[in-house]
PDB file of C-alpha atoms and ligand atoms in Angstrom:
ATOM      1  CA  MET A  20     101.035 153.888 112.128  1.00 95.00           C
ATOM      2  CA  ILE A  21      99.175 151.907 109.453  1.00 97.00           C
ATOM      3  CA  LEU A  22      97.859 148.443 110.291  1.00 96.00           C
ATOM      4  CA  ASP A  23      97.565 146.182 107.242  1.00 97.00           C
ATOM      5  CA  LEU A  24      95.555 142.958 107.575  1.00 95.00           C
ATOM      6  CA  ASP A  25      95.571 140.039 105.160  1.00 96.00           C
ATOM      7  CA  ILE A  26      92.980 137.618 106.478  1.00 94.00           C
ATOM      8  CA  GLY A  27      93.261 134.274 104.697  1.00 94.00           C
ATOM      9  CA  ASN A  28      91.491 130.975 105.310  1.00 92.00           C
ATOM     10  CA  THR A  29      94.377 129.612 107.376  1.00 90.00           C
ATOM     11  CA  LEU A  30      96.337 132.554 108.725  1.00 92.00           C
ATOM     12  CA  SER A  31      95.502 136.167 109.438  1.00 90.00           C
ATOM     13  CA  LYS A  32      98.606 138.138 108.688  1.00 94.00           C
ATOM     14  CA  TRP A  33      99.211 141.663 110.006  1.00 94.00           C
ATOM     15  CA  ARG A  34     101.940 144.233 109.715  1.00 96.00           C
ATOM     16  CA  LEU A  35     102.490 147.700 111.107  1.00 96.00           C
ATOM     17  CA  LYS A  36     103.815 150.265 108.680  1.00 97.00           C
ATOM     18  CA  ASP A  37     105.156 153.686 109.579  1.00 96.00           C
ATOM     19  CA  SER A  38     102.969 156.335 107.915  1.00 95.00           C
ATOM     20  CA  VAL A  39     105.903 158.710 107.596  1.00 94.00           C
ATOM     21  CA  SER A  40     108.956 156.626 106.715  1.00 95.00           C
ATOM     22  CA  SER A  41     106.987 153.801 105.024  1.00 95.00           C
ATOM     23  CA  GLU A  42     109.080 151.286 106.973  1.00 96.00           C
ATOM     24  CA  ILE A  43     107.555 148.030 108.191  1.00 96.00           C
ATOM     25  CA  ARG A  44     107.824 148.153 112.008  1.00 95.00           C
ATOM     26  CA  SER A  45     106.503 144.737 112.957  1.00 93.00           C
ATOM     27  CA  ARG A  46     104.517 141.846 111.611  1.00 94.00           C
ATOM     28  CA  GLY A  47     102.842 138.646 112.704  1.00 92.00           C
ATOM     29  CA  ALA A  48     100.213 136.032 111.974  1.00 91.00           C
ATOM     30  CA  VAL A  49      97.499 134.220 113.892  1.00 87.00           C
ATOM     31  CA  TRP A  50      95.295 131.259 112.955  1.00 84.00           C
ATOM     32  CA  THR A  51      92.123 132.366 111.208  1.00 78.00           C
ATOM     33  CA  ARG A  52      89.968 129.362 112.057  1.00 68.00           C
ATOM     34  CA  GLU A  53      88.225 128.901 115.404  1.00 60.00           C
ATOM     35  CA  GLU A  54      90.980 130.501 117.429  1.00 56.00           C
ATOM     36  CA  TRP A  55      90.689 133.935 115.817  1.00 56.00           C
ATOM     37  CA  ARG A  56      89.877 136.423 118.527  1.00 61.00           C
ATOM     38  CA  PRO A  57      89.422 139.926 117.217  1.00 56.00           C
ATOM     39  CA  GLY A  58      90.787 142.279 119.799  1.00 56.00           C
ATOM     40  CA  ALA A  59      93.207 139.895 121.444  1.00 60.00           C
ATOM     41  CA  ASP A  60      95.078 138.782 118.348  1.00 62.00           C
ATOM     42  CA  ILE A  61      95.941 142.056 116.732  1.00 66.00           C
ATOM     43  CA  PRO A  62      98.587 144.550 117.795  1.00 75.00           C
ATOM     44  CA  ASP A  63      98.210 147.584 120.032  1.00 82.00           C
ATOM     45  CA  LEU A  64      95.610 149.769 118.350  1.00 88.00           C
ATOM     46  CA  ASP A  65      96.509 152.914 120.272  1.00 89.00           C
ATOM     47  CA  ILE A  66      99.316 153.645 117.837  1.00 92.00           C
ATOM     48  CA  VAL A  67      97.252 152.873 114.720  1.00 95.00           C
ATOM     49  CA  ASP A  68      95.571 155.664 112.760  1.00 94.00           C
ATOM     50  CA  THR A  69      94.514 153.772 109.639  1.00 97.00           C
ATOM     51  CA  VAL A  70      93.714 150.141 108.855  1.00 97.00           C
ATOM     52  CA  ARG A  71      93.617 148.447 105.460  1.00 98.00           C
ATOM     53  CA  ILE A  72      92.037 145.009 105.158  1.00 97.00           C
ATOM     54  CA  SER A  73      91.954 142.233 102.590  1.00 98.00           C
ATOM     55  CA  SER A  74      89.814 139.368 103.856  1.00 97.00           C
ATOM     56  CA  VAL A  75      88.599 136.091 102.354  1.00 96.00           C
ATOM     57  CA  ALA A  76      87.624 134.558 105.673  1.00 89.00           C
ATOM     58  CA  ARG A  77      84.024 134.015 106.714  1.00 87.00           C
ATOM     59  CA  ARG A  78      81.881 137.111 106.431  1.00 88.00           C
ATOM     60  CA  SER A  79      81.345 137.168 110.187  1.00 87.00           C
ATOM     61  CA  VAL A  80      85.097 137.323 110.868  1.00 84.00           C
ATOM     62  CA  LEU A  81      85.426 140.406 108.690  1.00 90.00           C
ATOM     63  CA  ALA A  82      82.300 142.005 110.156  1.00 91.00           C
ATOM     64  CA  GLN A  83      83.543 141.475 113.707  1.00 87.00           C
ATOM     65  CA  THR A  84      87.019 142.718 112.901  1.00 87.00           C
ATOM     66  CA  GLU A  85      85.692 145.752 111.083  1.00 90.00           C
ATOM     67  CA  GLN A  86      83.377 146.648 113.942  1.00 89.00           C
ATOM     68  CA  LEU A  87      86.100 146.328 116.537  1.00 86.00           C
ATOM     69  CA  LEU A  88      88.493 148.450 114.505  1.00 90.00           C
ATOM     70  CA  LYS A  89      85.972 151.144 113.636  1.00 89.00           C
ATOM     71  CA  ASP A  90      85.397 151.765 117.321  1.00 88.00           C
ATOM     72  CA  ARG A  91      89.106 152.292 117.940  1.00 90.00           C
ATOM     73  CA  VAL A  92      90.737 153.602 114.771  1.00 93.00           C
ATOM     74  CA  GLY A  93      90.126 156.707 112.680  1.00 87.00           C
ATOM     75  CA  ALA A  94      89.959 155.171 109.222  1.00 95.00           C
ATOM     76  CA  VAL A  95      89.309 151.591 108.112  1.00 96.00           C
ATOM     77  CA  HIS A  96      89.629 150.708 104.431  1.00 97.00           C
ATOM     78  CA  VAL A  97      88.277 147.349 103.311  1.00 97.00           C
ATOM     79  CA  ALA A  98      89.345 146.171  99.867  1.00 98.00           C
ATOM     80  CA  ARG A  99      86.697 144.760  97.506  1.00 98.00           C
ATOM     81  CA  SER A 100      86.922 143.076  94.143  1.00 98.00           C
ATOM     82  CA  THR A 101      85.581 145.486  91.546  1.00 98.00           C
ATOM     83  CA  ARG A 102      85.013 145.466  87.804  1.00 98.00           C
ATOM     84  CA  GLU A 103      88.000 147.731  87.206  1.00 98.00           C
ATOM     85  CA  ALA A 104      90.816 149.242  89.275  1.00 98.00           C
ATOM     86  CA  LEU A 105      94.197 150.815  88.585  1.00 98.00           C
ATOM     87  CA  GLY A 106      94.061 149.945  84.893  1.00 98.00           C
ATOM     88  CA  VAL A 107      93.079 146.296  85.410  1.00 98.00           C
ATOM     89  CA  THR A 108      89.706 144.921  84.309  1.00 98.00           C
ATOM     90  CA  ASN A 109      88.422 141.997  86.320  1.00 98.00           C
ATOM     91  CA  GLY A 110      87.896 138.863  84.199  1.00 98.00           C
ATOM     92  CA  TYR A 111      85.152 137.387  86.372  1.00 98.00           C
ATOM     93  CA  VAL A 112      81.570 137.282  85.085  1.00 98.00           C
ATOM     94  CA  GLU A 113      80.611 138.592  88.515  1.00 98.00           C
ATOM     95  CA  PRO A 114      83.656 140.676  89.498  1.00 98.00           C
ATOM     96  CA  GLY A 115      82.657 140.889  93.160  1.00 98.00           C
ATOM     97  CA  ARG A 116      82.978 137.105  93.467  1.00 98.00           C
ATOM     98  CA  LEU A 117      86.694 137.032  92.715  1.00 98.00           C
ATOM     99  CA  GLY A 118      88.578 136.468  95.988  1.00 98.00           C
ATOM    100  CA  VAL A 119      89.828 139.860  97.072  1.00 98.00           C
ATOM    101  CA  ASP A 120      93.293 138.440  97.846  1.00 98.00           C
ATOM    102  CA  ARG A 121      93.504 137.353  94.204  1.00 98.00           C
ATOM    103  CA  TRP A 122      92.370 140.796  93.083  1.00 98.00           C
ATOM    104  CA  MET A 123      95.015 142.450  95.278  1.00 98.00           C
ATOM    105  CA  GLY A 124      97.636 140.131  93.770  1.00 98.00           C
ATOM    106  CA  ALA A 125      96.499 140.898  90.231  1.00 98.00           C
ATOM    107  CA  LEU A 126      96.644 144.657  90.867  1.00 98.00           C
ATOM    108  CA  ALA A 127     100.064 144.469  92.518  1.00 98.00           C
ATOM    109  CA  GLY A 128     101.446 142.308  89.720  1.00 98.00           C
ATOM    110  CA  TYR A 129     100.192 144.716  87.086  1.00 98.00           C
ATOM    111  CA  GLN A 130     101.607 147.735  88.902  1.00 98.00           C
ATOM    112  CA  LEU A 131     104.982 146.058  89.195  1.00 98.00           C
ATOM    113  CA  ALA A 132     105.396 144.325  85.870  1.00 98.00           C
ATOM    114  CA  GLY A 133     102.699 145.642  83.505  1.00 98.00           C
ATOM    115  CA  ALA A 134     101.299 142.092  83.135  1.00 98.00           C
ATOM    116  CA  SER A 135     101.532 139.043  85.330  1.00 98.00           C
ATOM    117  CA  CYS A 136     100.888 135.472  86.261  1.00 98.00           C
ATOM    118  CA  THR A 137     100.283 135.572  90.019  1.00 98.00           C
ATOM    119  CA  VAL A 138     100.617 132.312  91.945  1.00 98.00           C
ATOM    120  CA  ASP A 139      99.326 132.502  95.535  1.00 98.00           C
ATOM    121  CA  CYS A 140     100.221 129.367  97.502  1.00 98.00           C
ATOM    122  CA  GLY A 141      98.065 129.456 100.632  1.00 97.00           C
ATOM    123  CA  SER A 142      95.110 127.355 101.810  1.00 96.00           C
ATOM    124  CA  ALA A 143      94.278 127.239  98.136  1.00 98.00           C
ATOM    125  CA  ILE A 144      96.739 127.702  95.300  1.00 98.00           C
ATOM    126  CA  THR A 145      95.388 130.333  92.960  1.00 98.00           C
ATOM    127  CA  ILE A 146      96.861 131.250  89.588  1.00 98.00           C
ATOM    128  CA  ASP A 147      95.675 134.490  87.992  1.00 98.00           C
ATOM    129  CA  PHE A 148      96.608 136.122  84.714  1.00 98.00           C
ATOM    130  CA  VAL A 149      96.732 139.770  83.702  1.00 98.00           C
ATOM    131  CA  LEU A 150      97.714 140.606  80.111  1.00 98.00           C
ATOM    132  CA  PRO A 151      99.674 143.663  78.999  1.00 98.00           C
ATOM    133  CA  GLY A 152      97.017 146.355  78.743  1.00 98.00           C
ATOM    134  CA  GLY A 153      95.392 145.240  81.981  1.00 98.00           C
ATOM    135  CA  ARG A 154      92.916 142.522  81.022  1.00 98.00           C
ATOM    136  CA  HIS A 155      92.585 140.026  83.870  1.00 98.00           C
ATOM    137  CA  LEU A 156      91.667 136.696  82.317  1.00 98.00           C
ATOM    138  CA  GLY A 157      90.436 134.954  85.443  1.00 98.00           C
ATOM    139  CA  GLY A 158      92.388 132.040  86.805  1.00 98.00           C
ATOM    140  CA  TYR A 159      92.612 128.672  88.487  1.00 98.00           C
ATOM    141  CA  ILE A 160      91.966 127.474  92.013  1.00 98.00           C
ATOM    142  CA  LEU A 161      93.347 124.241  93.408  1.00 98.00           C
ATOM    143  CA  PRO A 162      93.722 122.959  96.949  1.00 98.00           C
ATOM    144  CA  GLY A 163      96.881 124.139  98.689  1.00 97.00           C
ATOM    145  CA  LEU A 164      99.518 121.725  99.947  1.00 96.00           C
ATOM    146  CA  ARG A 165      98.072 121.477 103.427  1.00 95.00           C
ATOM    147  CA  LEU A 166      94.500 120.923 102.198  1.00 95.00           C
ATOM    148  CA  MET A 167      95.588 118.253  99.735  1.00 96.00           C
ATOM    149  CA  LYS A 168      97.404 116.461 102.498  1.00 95.00           C
ATOM    150  CA  GLU A 169      94.507 116.714 104.954  1.00 93.00           C
ATOM    151  CA  SER A 170      92.075 115.372 102.376  1.00 94.00           C
ATOM    152  CA  LEU A 171      94.000 112.103 102.226  1.00 93.00           C
ATOM    153  CA  LYS A 172      93.448 111.365 105.922  1.00 90.00           C
ATOM    154  CA  LEU A 173      96.536 109.172 106.117  1.00 91.00           C
ATOM    155  CA  GLY A 174      97.757 110.591 109.389  1.00 84.00           C
ATOM    156  CA  THR A 175     100.559 112.493 107.717  1.00 83.00           C
ATOM    157  CA  ARG A 176      99.170 115.994 108.118  1.00 82.00           C
ATOM    158  CA  ASN A 177     101.546 117.113 110.813  1.00 82.00           C
ATOM    159  CA  VAL A 178     104.638 116.250 108.866  1.00 84.00           C
ATOM    160  CA  ALA A 179     105.144 119.352 106.767  1.00 83.00           C
ATOM    161  CA  ILE A 180     107.148 119.432 103.586  1.00 87.00           C
ATOM    162  CA  ASP A 181     110.574 120.737 104.525  1.00 85.00           C
ATOM    163  CA  PRO A 182     110.723 124.096 102.735  1.00 82.00           C
ATOM    164  CA  ASP A 183     114.473 123.650 102.350  1.00 85.00           C
ATOM    165  CA  SER A 184     114.220 120.354 100.444  1.00 86.00           C
ATOM    166  CA  GLU A 185     115.469 120.429  96.908  1.00 88.00           C
ATOM    167  CA  ALA A 186     112.835 119.985  94.203  1.00 87.00           C
ATOM    168  CA  ASP A 187     114.708 116.899  92.941  1.00 88.00           C
ATOM    169  CA  GLU A 188     114.258 115.149  96.286  1.00 91.00           C
ATOM    170  CA  LEU A 189     110.595 116.118  96.460  1.00 92.00           C
ATOM    171  CA  LEU A 190     109.916 114.725  93.017  1.00 89.00           C
ATOM    172  CA  ALA A 191     111.392 111.269  93.744  1.00 93.00           C
ATOM    173  CA  PRO A 192     109.077 108.299  94.466  1.00 96.00           C
ATOM    174  CA  GLY A 193     108.276 108.181  98.203  1.00 95.00           C
ATOM    175  CA  ARG A 194     109.384 105.109 100.174  1.00 95.00           C
ATOM    176  CA  ARG A 195     107.258 105.773 103.262  1.00 94.00           C
ATOM    177  CA  THR A 196     103.684 107.092 103.516  1.00 94.00           C
ATOM    178  CA  VAL A 197     104.701 110.565 104.603  1.00 94.00           C
ATOM    179  CA  GLU A 198     107.178 110.809 101.766  1.00 94.00           C
ATOM    180  CA  ALA A 199     104.762 109.410  99.170  1.00 95.00           C
ATOM    181  CA  VAL A 200     102.107 111.899 100.234  1.00 95.00           C
ATOM    182  CA  ASN A 201     104.429 114.879 100.440  1.00 95.00           C
ATOM    183  CA  HIS A 202     106.000 114.133  97.092  1.00 96.00           C
ATOM    184  CA  GLY A 203     102.623 113.402  95.497  1.00 96.00           C
ATOM    185  CA  ILE A 204     101.009 116.656  96.528  1.00 96.00           C
ATOM    186  CA  TYR A 205     104.137 118.592  95.695  1.00 96.00           C
ATOM    187  CA  MET A 206     104.166 117.083  92.208  1.00 96.00           C
ATOM    188  CA  ALA A 207     100.455 117.887  91.814  1.00 97.00           C
ATOM    189  CA  ALA A 208     101.006 121.521  92.756  1.00 98.00           C
ATOM    190  CA  VAL A 209     104.144 122.287  90.774  1.00 97.00           C
ATOM    191  CA  SER A 210     103.113 120.416  87.649  1.00 96.00           C
ATOM    192  CA  ALA A 211      99.820 122.291  87.645  1.00 98.00           C
ATOM    193  CA  VAL A 212     101.591 125.641  87.979  1.00 98.00           C
ATOM    194  CA  ASN A 213     104.131 124.838  85.251  1.00 97.00           C
ATOM    195  CA  ARG A 214     101.529 123.479  82.847  1.00 97.00           C
ATOM    196  CA  ILE A 215      98.916 126.181  83.420  1.00 98.00           C
ATOM    197  CA  TYR A 216     101.504 128.908  82.919  1.00 98.00           C
ATOM    198  CA  SER A 217     102.684 127.412  79.615  1.00 97.00           C
ATOM    199  CA  GLU A 218      99.178 126.744  78.335  1.00 97.00           C
ATOM    200  CA  VAL A 219      97.943 130.258  79.041  1.00 98.00           C
ATOM    201  CA  CYS A 220     101.048 131.978  77.631  1.00 98.00           C
ATOM    202  CA  ASP A 221     100.724 129.801  74.513  1.00 98.00           C
ATOM    203  CA  ARG A 222      97.020 130.539  74.174  1.00 98.00           C
ATOM    204  CA  GLU A 223      97.399 134.278  74.628  1.00 98.00           C
ATOM    205  CA  GLY A 224     100.625 134.559  72.636  1.00 98.00           C
ATOM    206  CA  VAL A 225     102.595 136.333  75.352  1.00 98.00           C
ATOM    207  CA  ALA A 226     105.250 135.318  77.882  1.00 98.00           C
ATOM    208  CA  LEU A 227     104.161 136.733  81.224  1.00 98.00           C
ATOM    209  CA  PRO A 228     106.268 137.567  84.278  1.00 98.00           C
ATOM    210  CA  MET A 229     105.434 135.206  87.136  1.00 98.00           C
ATOM    211  CA  LEU A 230     105.137 136.321  90.747  1.00 98.00           C
ATOM    212  CA  VAL A 231     104.722 133.878  93.617  1.00 98.00           C
ATOM    213  CA  THR A 232     103.323 134.590  97.071  1.00 98.00           C
ATOM    214  CA  GLY A 233     101.651 132.861 100.067  1.00 98.00           C
ATOM    215  CA  GLY A 234     102.778 130.664 102.944  1.00 96.00           C
ATOM    216  CA  ASP A 235     104.058 127.895 100.655  1.00 96.00           C
ATOM    217  CA  ALA A 236     105.669 130.222  98.102  1.00 97.00           C
ATOM    218  CA  ARG A 237     109.221 129.205  98.873  1.00 96.00           C
ATOM    219  CA  VAL A 238     108.769 125.472  98.553  1.00 95.00           C
ATOM    220  CA  VAL A 239     106.530 125.672  95.470  1.00 97.00           C
ATOM    221  CA  SER A 240     109.027 128.069  93.886  1.00 97.00           C
ATOM    222  CA  ARG A 241     111.677 125.331  93.898  1.00 95.00           C
ATOM    223  CA  GLY A 242     109.625 123.252  91.498  1.00 95.00           C
ATOM    224  CA  ILE A 243     108.674 126.051  89.098  1.00 97.00           C
ATOM    225  CA  ARG A 244     110.577 125.750  85.851  1.00 94.00           C
ATOM    226  CA  VAL A 245     110.189 129.295  84.541  1.00 96.00           C
ATOM    227  CA  PRO A 246     111.759 132.542  85.778  1.00 97.00           C
ATOM    228  CA  HIS A 247     109.711 134.024  88.603  1.00 98.00           C
ATOM    229  CA  ALA A 248     110.084 136.161  91.705  1.00 98.00           C
ATOM    230  CA  ILE A 249     108.781 135.538  95.219  1.00 98.00           C
ATOM    231  CA  TRP A 250     106.861 138.434  96.722  1.00 98.00           C
ATOM    232  CA  PRO A 251     105.712 137.671 100.283  1.00 98.00           C
ATOM    233  CA  ASP A 252     103.949 141.042 100.698  1.00 98.00           C
ATOM    234  CA  MET A 253     102.046 140.911  97.424  1.00 98.00           C
ATOM    235  CA  VAL A 254      98.543 141.106  98.919  1.00 98.00           C
ATOM    236  CA  TYR A 255      99.673 144.000 101.103  1.00 98.00           C
ATOM    237  CA  ALA A 256     101.069 145.646  97.971  1.00 98.00           C
ATOM    238  CA  GLY A 257      97.596 145.525  96.429  1.00 98.00           C
ATOM    239  CA  LEU A 258      96.280 147.315  99.519  1.00 98.00           C
ATOM    240  CA  GLU A 259      99.011 149.948  99.183  1.00 98.00           C
ATOM    241  CA  ALA A 260      98.090 150.499  95.549  1.00 98.00           C
ATOM    242  CA  CYS A 261      94.338 150.752  96.278  1.00 98.00           C
ATOM    243  CA  PHE A 262      94.658 152.928  99.359  1.00 98.00           C
ATOM    244  CA  PRO A 263      97.962 154.824  99.065  1.00 98.00           C
ATOM    245  CA  LEU A 264      98.779 156.645 102.295  1.00 97.00           C
ATOM    246  CA  THR A 265     102.518 157.252 102.585  1.00 97.00           C
ATOM    247  CA  ALA A 266     104.641 159.370 100.259  1.00 96.00           C
ATOM    248  CA  ALA A 267     106.315 156.249  98.860  1.00 96.00           C
ATOM    249  CA  GLU A 268     102.946 154.630  98.199  1.00 97.00           C
ATOM    250  CA  ARG A 269     101.632 157.725  96.460  1.00 97.00           C
ATOM    251  CA  ALA A 270     104.719 157.579  94.250  1.00 96.00           C
ATOM    252  CA  GLY A 271     103.750 154.000  93.332  1.00 95.00           C
ATOM    253  CA  ARG A 272     106.472 152.225  95.350  1.00 96.00           C
ATOM    254  CA  MET A 273     105.267 148.992  96.930  1.00 97.00           C
ATOM    255  CA  ALA A 274     107.047 147.633 100.004  1.00 95.00           C
ATOM    256  CA  GLY A 275     109.115 144.512  99.428  1.00 96.00           C
ATOM    257  CA  ALA A 276     108.492 144.469  95.695  1.00 98.00           C
ATOM    258  CA  PRO A 277     111.006 142.226  93.904  1.00 98.00           C
ATOM    259  CA  VAL A 278     112.778 143.055  90.676  1.00 98.00           C
ATOM    260  CA  PRO A 279     110.224 142.024  88.033  1.00 97.00           C
ATOM    261  CA  PRO A 280     111.295 138.658  86.602  1.00 97.00           C
ATOM    262  CA  ARG A 281     112.105 138.589  82.937  1.00 97.00           C
ATOM    263  CA  PRO A 282     110.083 135.822  81.260  1.00 97.00           C
ATOM    264  CA  VAL A 283     111.733 133.435  78.801  1.00 97.00           C
ATOM    265  CA  ALA A 284     110.868 133.875  75.128  1.00 98.00           C
ATOM    266  CA  LEU A 285     107.410 132.682  74.095  1.00 98.00           C
ATOM    267  CA  GLU A 286     108.980 130.351  71.492  1.00 97.00           C
ATOM    268  CA  LYS A 287     110.815 128.570  74.273  1.00 97.00           C
ATOM    269  CA  ILE A 288     107.647 128.157  76.342  1.00 97.00           C
ATOM    270  CA  ARG A 289     105.852 126.776  73.285  1.00 97.00           C
ATOM    271  CA  ALA A 290     108.690 124.426  72.413  1.00 96.00           C
ATOM    272  CA  ALA A 291     108.787 123.057  75.971  1.00 94.00           C
ATOM    273  CA  LEU A 292     105.021 122.571  75.953  1.00 95.00           C
ATOM    274  CA  ALA A 293     105.116 120.749  72.601  1.00 93.00           C
ATOM    275  CA  PHE A 294     108.006 118.615  73.814  1.00 91.00           C
ATOM    276  CA  SER A 295     106.243 117.644  77.041  1.00 86.00           C
ATOM    277  CA  MET A 296     103.239 116.496  74.991  1.00 82.00           C
ATOM    278  CA  LEU A 297     105.435 114.025  73.086  1.00 78.00           C
ATOM    279  CA  LEU A 298     106.536 112.160  76.198  1.00 70.00           C
TER     280      LEU A 298
HETATM  281  N1  ADP B 224     104.421 128.645 109.947  1.00 66.66           N
HETATM  282  C1  ADP B 224     103.358 128.285 109.225  1.00 66.66           C
HETATM  283  N2  ADP B 224     102.161 128.190 109.818  1.00 66.66           N
HETATM  284  C2  ADP B 224     101.101 127.806 109.112  1.00 66.66           C
HETATM  285  N3  ADP B 224     101.124 127.504 107.818  1.00 66.66           N
HETATM  286  C3  ADP B 224     102.287 127.573 107.178  1.00 66.66           C
HETATM  287  C4  ADP B 224     103.451 127.975 107.837  1.00 66.66           C
HETATM  288  N4  ADP B 224     104.449 127.973 106.932  1.00 66.66           N
HETATM  289  C5  ADP B 224     103.918 127.586 105.762  1.00 66.66           C
HETATM  290  N5  ADP B 224     102.623 127.314 105.907  1.00 66.66           N
HETATM  291  C6  ADP B 224     101.759 126.899 104.806  1.00 66.66           C
HETATM  292  O1  ADP B 224     101.159 128.095 104.361  1.00 66.66           O
HETATM  293  C7  ADP B 224      99.748 127.922 104.217  1.00 66.66           C
HETATM  294  C8  ADP B 224      99.073 129.193 104.650  1.00 66.66           C
HETATM  295  O2  ADP B 224      99.544 130.205 103.788  1.00 66.66           O
HETATM  296  P1  ADP B 224      98.813 131.567 103.658  1.00 66.66           P
HETATM  297  O3  ADP B 224      99.278 132.170 102.401  1.00 66.66           O
HETATM  298  O4  ADP B 224      98.978 132.358 104.908  1.00 66.66           O
HETATM  299  O5  ADP B 224      97.324 131.038 103.531  1.00 66.66           O
HETATM  300  P2  ADP B 224      95.940 131.779 103.633  1.00 66.66           P
HETATM  301  O6  ADP B 224      96.145 133.132 102.980  1.00 66.66           O
HETATM  302  O7  ADP B 224      95.043 130.880 102.879  1.00 66.66           O
HETATM  303  O8  ADP B 224      95.583 131.879 105.077  1.00 66.66           O
HETATM  304  C9  ADP B 224      99.385 126.743 105.097  1.00 66.66           C
HETATM  305  O9  ADP B 224      98.303 126.052 104.528  1.00 66.66           O
HETATM  306  C10 ADP B 224     100.656 125.900 105.082  1.00 66.66           C
HETATM  307  O10 ADP B 224     100.649 124.975 104.019  1.00 66.66           O
HETATM  308  C1  PAZ B 225      90.265 130.988  96.410  1.00 66.66           C
HETATM  309  C2  PAZ B 225      90.394 131.468  97.840  1.00 66.66           C
HETATM  310  C3  PAZ B 225      89.695 130.493  98.758  1.00 66.66           C
HETATM  311  C4  PAZ B 225      91.891 131.516  98.200  1.00 66.66           C
HETATM  312  O1  PAZ B 225      92.012 131.894  99.542  1.00 66.66           O
HETATM  313  P1  PAZ B 225      93.318 131.649 100.429  1.00 66.66           P
HETATM  314  O2  PAZ B 225      93.948 130.369 100.012  1.00 66.66           O
HETATM  315  O3  PAZ B 225      94.266 132.779 100.112  1.00 66.66           O
HETATM  316  O4  PAZ B 225      92.896 131.680 101.845  1.00 66.66           O
HETATM  317  C5  PAZ B 225      89.840 132.909  98.004  1.00 66.66           C
HETATM  318  O5  PAZ B 225      90.452 133.766  97.109  1.00 66.66           O
HETATM  319  C6  PAZ B 225      88.337 132.951  97.840  1.00 66.66           C
HETATM  320  O6  PAZ B 225      87.587 132.681  98.745  1.00 66.66           O
HETATM  321  N1  PAZ B 225      87.867 133.305  96.620  1.00 66.66           N
HETATM  322  C7  PAZ B 225      86.471 133.392  96.270  1.00 66.66           C
HETATM  323  C8  PAZ B 225      86.172 132.499  95.121  1.00 66.66           C
HETATM  324  C9  PAZ B 225      86.864 132.908  93.854  1.00 66.66           C
HETATM  325  O7  PAZ B 225      87.914 133.598  93.871  1.00 66.66           O
HETATM  326  O8  PAZ B 225      86.352 132.547  92.781  1.00 66.66           O
HETATM  327  K1    K B 226      95.771 131.557  98.082  1.00 66.66           K
END
């Protein structure tokens, strides 16, 4: 069995994947912050032969986890952001400083669609661009929905945005504090995603397929105006591409990959951008 770990700033996600059939056998998540207890919070290691890790948590969390796993499991692969991988060149001045979850997303997006705008809605919302040909441009980092809400300190943090709300409702003026905050941060997030996507496509002269992942992917997706696909396992897909182990992975098939979204024509993106500037 393969154990895949995606350690984010809020949640540490894990899944067990069958090395033979490539099926996902089980999955879960635990809080990354203080409560993270390597050893207690991850599944039964006796059945695991290989581990793959993407981690952006504190260095000590990764070091502890790695140590624990190395004592118990045959092979442990830890993903790193590099200058180049799988046909993609990292746009960062110092490639190693790009969050490895973003790098995994960029690699997975490129493998799937040959170019991509990857939107990862977690503790932070990150938006990364890879052009046809594999040039990663770099990207954008903004606070995620939960962080934006916490920063306001208005006592509304425990009232989450209902992921089933319609975008129209979420964009209406709030009539109570919780509503005003939820709608405000939602507007901040989705308008940034919509605008950044249009600006970069316009600038680069190419309409890119958009892929959305992370804990808030579903709710953010409702406010995104351009065609896109949600890909919950996108970071894991980057791990599969970097460290292929199963027959399916060696053949380039990534678990849970969506049908690549077909972007709208560049002219339409440009027209919408020009129009929005007039208002
Ligand atoms: N059941 C949940 N538990 C915790 N956070 C959730 C849950 N559902 C959605 N979220 C949202 O998802 C975010 C965490 O998403 P995730 O992509 O796992 O983040 P990270 O990779 O930064 O740890 C939280 O900040 C929160 O806004
Ligand atoms: C930007 C991030 C905090 C996002 O992390 P996440 O929200 O997925 O927990 C992470 O990718 C990170 O620590 N990056 C290093 C800085 C950078 O990418 O420039
Ligand atoms: K993120």
